């Protein structure tokens, strides 16, 4: 998307200074730092929390256990899909951050306050790093951001080393009894990028919802490693678990199953707040631990 420049005025503090940061919709010029922020994007909230920035307003439901403590300190301002504009107006934030699931609400929220879109794209690791740097600049936490970025790079390097010569991987998301596969260029393709592990199946769609697959597909792909994300568990839906869905003779015949190389990733980290600093580090650690047998 071509860069655009949007001037947003966030108060009259004598300490404010204009600066430009990259967003999902191009460069945005802000008067920073904002003093009161409402956040409708959970990866952004995750990264801000890691930086020590407290949000004044957050969605009513955060899904991610690591972020639950944030809810007790911030005002509820609706949901990811339906912002409460009255509550938001009462909060009177200097800036609102949207992204991902809430990005479609940008125009509505702009009726109340300036908004930036910090959606994490398919280049999850690159975007996670870019958002960390941007937030560090915006909130005057450059040193902290640099420290966190160095730690992120260390975790990526560890996952890459752990993935060497470990064979082919298949990424599967379950949704109750339904199965979808995701490839290198998909929303979960960062797992291949981080571990360096090749795909177990060719020609997997890059569609956001993946390719609908069957147990037969997994058997034919015969991955050495199977990385699993349980969507229903991520959003708190009752129903068949990923473990139950994959408990099938065809899957049991794969190299991954027979070798104990089926890895159930934290569903909320992988599906809800993917690209947030805490979630990314946690998932990288989980991959490294699984691949090294620790």
Coordinates of C-alpha atoms in Angstrom, one line a residue:
X1 CA 0.0 0.0 0.0
X2 CA 1.4 3.4 -0.9
X3 CA 2.5 5.6 1.9
X4 CA 0.3 8.4 3.0
X5 CA 0.9 11.2 5.5
X6 CA -1.8 12.1 7.9
X7 CA -1.3 14.9 10.5
X8 CA -3.0 14.1 13.8
X9 CA -2.9 16.6 16.6
X10 CA -2.8 14.9 20.0
X11 CA -3.0 17.7 22.5
X12 CA -1.1 20.9 23.3
X13 CA 1.5 19.6 25.7
X14 CA 4.7 21.6 25.6
X15 CA 6.6 18.3 25.4
X16 CA 4.8 17.2 22.3
X17 CA 6.8 17.0 19.1
X18 CA 5.9 16.0 15.6
X19 CA 7.2 12.6 14.4
X20 CA 6.4 10.1 11.7
X21 CA 5.9 6.4 12.3
X22 CA 5.0 3.5 9.9
X23 CA 1.5 2.1 10.2
X24 CA -0.4 -0.5 8.1
X25 CA -1.7 2.4 6.0
X26 CA 1.6 4.2 5.5
X27 CA 3.6 6.8 7.3
X28 CA 1.6 8.9 9.8
X29 CA 2.8 12.1 11.4
X30 CA 1.8 12.5 15.0
X31 CA 2.3 15.0 17.8
X32 CA 3.8 12.7 20.4
X33 CA 3.7 11.3 23.0
X34 CA 0.0 10.7 23.4
X35 CA -1.1 10.8 27.0
X36 CA -4.3 8.8 26.8
X37 CA -4.7 5.9 24.4
X38 CA -7.5 3.5 23.7
X39 CA -6.4 0.2 22.0
X40 CA -8.7 -2.1 20.0
X41 CA -5.9 -4.2 18.6
X42 CA -4.7 -7.0 20.8
X43 CA -1.3 -7.5 19.2
X44 CA -0.7 -3.8 19.7
X45 CA -1.9 -4.0 23.3
X46 CA 0.5 -6.9 23.9
X47 CA 3.4 -4.9 22.6
X48 CA 2.5 -1.8 24.5
X49 CA 2.2 -3.8 27.7
X50 CA 5.7 -5.2 27.1
X51 CA 7.0 -1.6 26.7
X52 CA 5.4 -0.6 29.9
X53 CA 2.7 1.7 28.3
X54 CA -0.7 1.5 30.0
X55 CA -3.8 1.8 27.8
X56 CA -6.6 3.9 29.1
X57 CA -9.3 2.0 27.2
X58 CA -9.4 -1.6 25.9
X59 CA -12.1 -4.1 24.6
X60 CA -14.4 -5.7 27.1
X61 CA -12.9 -9.1 26.3
X62 CA -9.2 -9.7 25.8
X63 CA -9.0 -13.5 25.3
X64 CA -5.3 -13.6 26.1
X65 CA -4.5 -14.6 29.7
X66 CA -1.3 -12.5 29.8
X67 CA -3.4 -9.4 29.1
X68 CA -6.2 -9.9 31.6
X69 CA -4.4 -7.7 34.2
X70 CA -4.7 -4.8 31.8
X71 CA -8.5 -5.0 31.9
X72 CA -8.6 -4.1 35.6
X73 CA -6.7 -0.9 35.0
X74 CA -8.5 0.3 31.8
X75 CA -12.0 1.4 30.9
X76 CA -14.0 -0.9 28.6
X77 CA -14.8 0.7 25.3
X78 CA -16.8 -1.9 23.4
X79 CA -15.5 -5.0 21.6
X80 CA -13.1 -5.7 18.8
X81 CA -15.9 -5.7 16.3
X82 CA -18.3 -3.2 17.9
X83 CA -16.6 -0.2 19.5
X84 CA -18.7 1.6 22.1
X85 CA -18.4 5.2 20.7
X86 CA -20.2 6.7 23.7
X87 CA -17.8 5.1 26.2
X88 CA -14.9 6.1 23.9
X89 CA -16.0 9.7 23.8
X90 CA -16.4 9.7 27.5
X91 CA -12.8 8.5 27.9
X92 CA -11.6 11.3 25.5
X93 CA -8.4 9.6 24.3
X94 CA -5.7 11.4 22.5
X95 CA -5.2 8.4 20.2
X96 CA -7.0 5.2 19.3
X97 CA -5.2 2.2 17.9
X98 CA -7.0 -0.3 15.7
X99 CA -5.7 -3.3 13.7
X100 CA -6.6 -6.7 12.5
X101 CA -10.1 -7.6 13.5
X102 CA -10.9 -4.0 14.5
X103 CA -9.4 -2.3 11.5
X104 CA -12.8 -2.2 9.8
X105 CA -14.0 0.1 12.6
X106 CA -11.4 2.8 11.8
X107 CA -13.8 5.2 10.1
X108 CA -16.4 4.9 12.9
X109 CA -13.8 5.4 15.6
X110 CA -12.4 8.5 13.8
X111 CA -15.6 10.3 14.7
X112 CA -14.3 10.4 18.3
X113 CA -10.5 10.6 18.1
X114 CA -7.5 10.3 15.9
X115 CA -6.8 6.7 14.8
X116 CA -3.9 4.7 13.5
X117 CA -4.1 1.2 12.0
X118 CA -1.4 -1.1 13.3
X119 CA -2.5 -4.3 11.6
X120 CA 0.0 -7.2 11.6
X121 CA 0.3 -8.5 8.0
X122 CA 1.5 -11.8 6.6
X123 CA 5.2 -10.9 7.4
X124 CA 4.4 -11.4 11.1
X125 CA 8.0 -11.3 12.3
X126 CA 8.9 -8.2 10.3
X127 CA 5.7 -6.4 11.2
X128 CA 6.1 -7.3 14.9
X129 CA 9.5 -5.7 14.8
X130 CA 8.2 -2.7 13.0
X131 CA 5.4 -2.1 15.4
X132 CA 7.7 -2.5 18.4
X133 CA 10.0 0.2 17.0
X134 CA 7.1 2.5 16.1
X135 CA 5.5 2.3 19.5
X136 CA 8.9 2.8 21.1
X137 CA 9.3 6.0 19.1
X138 CA 5.8 7.2 19.7
X139 CA 5.8 6.7 23.5
X140 CA 9.5 7.7 24.1
X141 CA 10.5 4.1 25.0
X142 CA 13.2 3.8 22.4
X143 CA 15.7 2.1 24.7
X144 CA 13.2 -0.4 26.0
X145 CA 12.1 -1.2 22.5
X146 CA 15.7 -1.8 21.4
X147 CA 16.2 -4.1 24.4
X148 CA 13.0 -6.1 23.5
X149 CA 14.0 -6.2 19.8
X150 CA 17.4 -7.7 20.7
X151 CA 15.6 -10.3 22.8
X152 CA 13.2 -11.0 19.9
X153 CA 16.1 -11.5 17.5
X154 CA 17.7 -13.9 20.0
X155 CA 14.5 -16.0 20.2
X156 CA 14.2 -16.1 16.4
X157 CA 17.8 -17.3 16.1
X158 CA 17.2 -20.0 18.7
X159 CA 14.1 -21.2 16.8
X160 CA 16.0 -21.2 13.5
X161 CA 18.8 -23.2 15.0
X162 CA 16.3 -25.7 16.6
X163 CA 14.6 -26.2 13.3
X164 CA 17.7 -27.2 11.4
X165 CA 17.5 -30.7 9.8
X166 CA 14.3 -31.5 11.6
X167 CA 12.4 -32.4 8.5
X168 CA 9.2 -31.0 7.0
X169 CA 6.4 -29.3 8.9
X170 CA 2.6 -28.9 8.4
X171 CA 0.6 -26.1 10.1
X172 CA -3.0 -27.1 10.8
X173 CA -5.7 -25.1 12.5
X174 CA -8.7 -26.9 13.9
X175 CA -12.2 -25.4 14.5
X176 CA -14.1 -28.1 16.2
X177 CA -14.1 -31.0 13.8
X178 CA -13.0 -28.9 10.9
X179 CA -9.4 -28.8 9.6
X180 CA -7.4 -26.2 7.6
X181 CA -3.8 -26.2 6.4
X182 CA -1.6 -23.1 6.2
X183 CA 1.6 -22.7 4.1
X184 CA 4.7 -20.6 4.1
X185 CA 2.9 -17.5 2.6
X186 CA -0.1 -17.6 4.9
X187 CA -1.0 -15.8 8.1
X188 CA 0.9 -18.6 10.1
X189 CA 3.7 -18.9 7.6
X190 CA 6.0 -17.1 10.0
X191 CA 6.4 -20.5 11.7
X192 CA 8.2 -21.8 8.6
X193 CA 10.2 -18.5 8.5
X194 CA 11.3 -18.7 12.1
X195 CA 12.2 -22.4 12.1
X196 CA 13.5 -22.6 8.6
X197 CA 11.5 -25.8 8.2
X198 CA 10.2 -26.6 4.7
X199 CA 6.5 -27.3 4.0
X200 CA 5.3 -30.9 4.1
X201 CA 2.7 -30.2 1.4
X202 CA 2.9 -28.2 -1.8
X203 CA 0.5 -25.7 -3.2
X204 CA -1.3 -24.7 0.0
X205 CA -3.4 -21.6 -0.5
X206 CA -2.4 -18.3 0.9
X207 CA -6.0 -17.5 1.7
X208 CA -6.6 -16.0 5.2
X209 CA -8.7 -19.0 6.2
X210 CA -6.3 -21.5 4.8
X211 CA -7.2 -24.6 2.8
X212 CA -9.9 -26.9 4.1
X213 CA -8.3 -30.3 4.4
X214 CA -9.1 -33.8 5.7
X215 CA -7.3 -36.5 7.7
X216 CA -6.4 -38.0 4.4
X217 CA -4.6 -34.9 3.4
X218 CA -2.4 -35.0 6.5
X219 CA -1.7 -38.6 6.0
X220 CA -0.6 -38.0 2.4
X221 CA 1.6 -35.0 3.4
X222 CA 3.1 -37.2 6.1
X223 CA 4.8 -34.3 8.0
X224 CA 7.7 -34.9 10.3
X225 CA 6.3 -32.2 12.5
X226 CA 2.7 -31.0 12.9
X227 CA 2.1 -27.6 14.4
X228 CA -1.5 -27.2 15.6
X229 CA -3.7 -24.1 16.5
X230 CA -7.1 -24.6 18.0
X231 CA -9.3 -21.8 16.9
X232 CA -12.3 -22.8 19.1
X233 CA -10.1 -22.8 22.2
X234 CA -8.7 -19.4 21.3
X235 CA -12.1 -17.7 21.2
X236 CA -13.5 -19.7 24.2
X237 CA -16.0 -21.8 22.2
X238 CA -17.1 -25.1 23.6
X239 CA -16.8 -28.1 21.3
X240 CA -14.4 -30.7 20.0
X241 CA -10.8 -30.0 21.0
X242 CA -7.8 -30.1 18.5
X243 CA -6.5 -33.2 20.2
X244 CA -9.9 -35.0 19.7
X245 CA -10.1 -33.8 16.1
X246 CA -6.6 -35.1 15.2
X247 CA -7.1 -38.4 17.1
X248 CA -7.6 -40.4 13.9
X249 CA -5.9 -43.6 12.5
X250 CA -4.8 -41.7 9.4
X251 CA -3.0 -39.0 11.4
X252 CA -1.6 -41.6 13.8
X253 CA 0.2 -43.1 10.8
X254 CA 2.3 -40.0 10.1
X255 CA 5.9 -39.5 11.0
X256 CA 4.9 -36.6 13.2
X257 CA 2.4 -38.6 15.3
X258 CA 4.6 -41.7 15.6
X259 CA 7.6 -39.6 16.7
X260 CA 5.6 -37.5 19.2
X261 CA 6.1 -34.4 17.1
X262 CA 2.6 -33.0 17.3
X263 CA 2.9 -29.5 18.9
X264 CA -0.2 -27.7 20.2
X265 CA 0.6 -24.1 20.2
X266 CA -1.0 -21.7 22.6
X267 CA -4.2 -20.9 20.8
X268 CA -4.8 -17.3 22.0
X269 CA -1.2 -16.3 21.3
X270 CA -1.2 -17.9 17.8
X271 CA -4.7 -16.8 16.7
X272 CA -5.8 -13.8 18.7
X273 CA -2.7 -11.7 19.5
X274 CA -0.2 -13.1 17.0
X275 CA 2.5 -10.5 16.3
X276 CA 2.2 -8.9 19.7
X277 CA 5.6 -8.9 21.5
X278 CA 4.6 -11.2 24.4
X279 CA 2.8 -13.7 22.1
X280 CA 5.6 -13.8 19.6
X281 CA 8.3 -14.5 22.1
X282 CA 6.1 -17.1 23.9
X283 CA 5.4 -19.0 20.6
X284 CA 9.1 -18.8 19.6
X285 CA 10.0 -20.3 22.9
X286 CA 7.4 -23.0 22.5
X287 CA 8.7 -24.0 19.1
X288 CA 12.3 -24.0 20.3
X289 CA 11.5 -26.2 23.3
X290 CA 9.5 -28.6 21.2
X291 CA 12.1 -28.9 18.4
X292 CA 15.0 -29.4 20.9
X293 CA 13.1 -31.9 23.1
X294 CA 13.5 -29.8 26.2

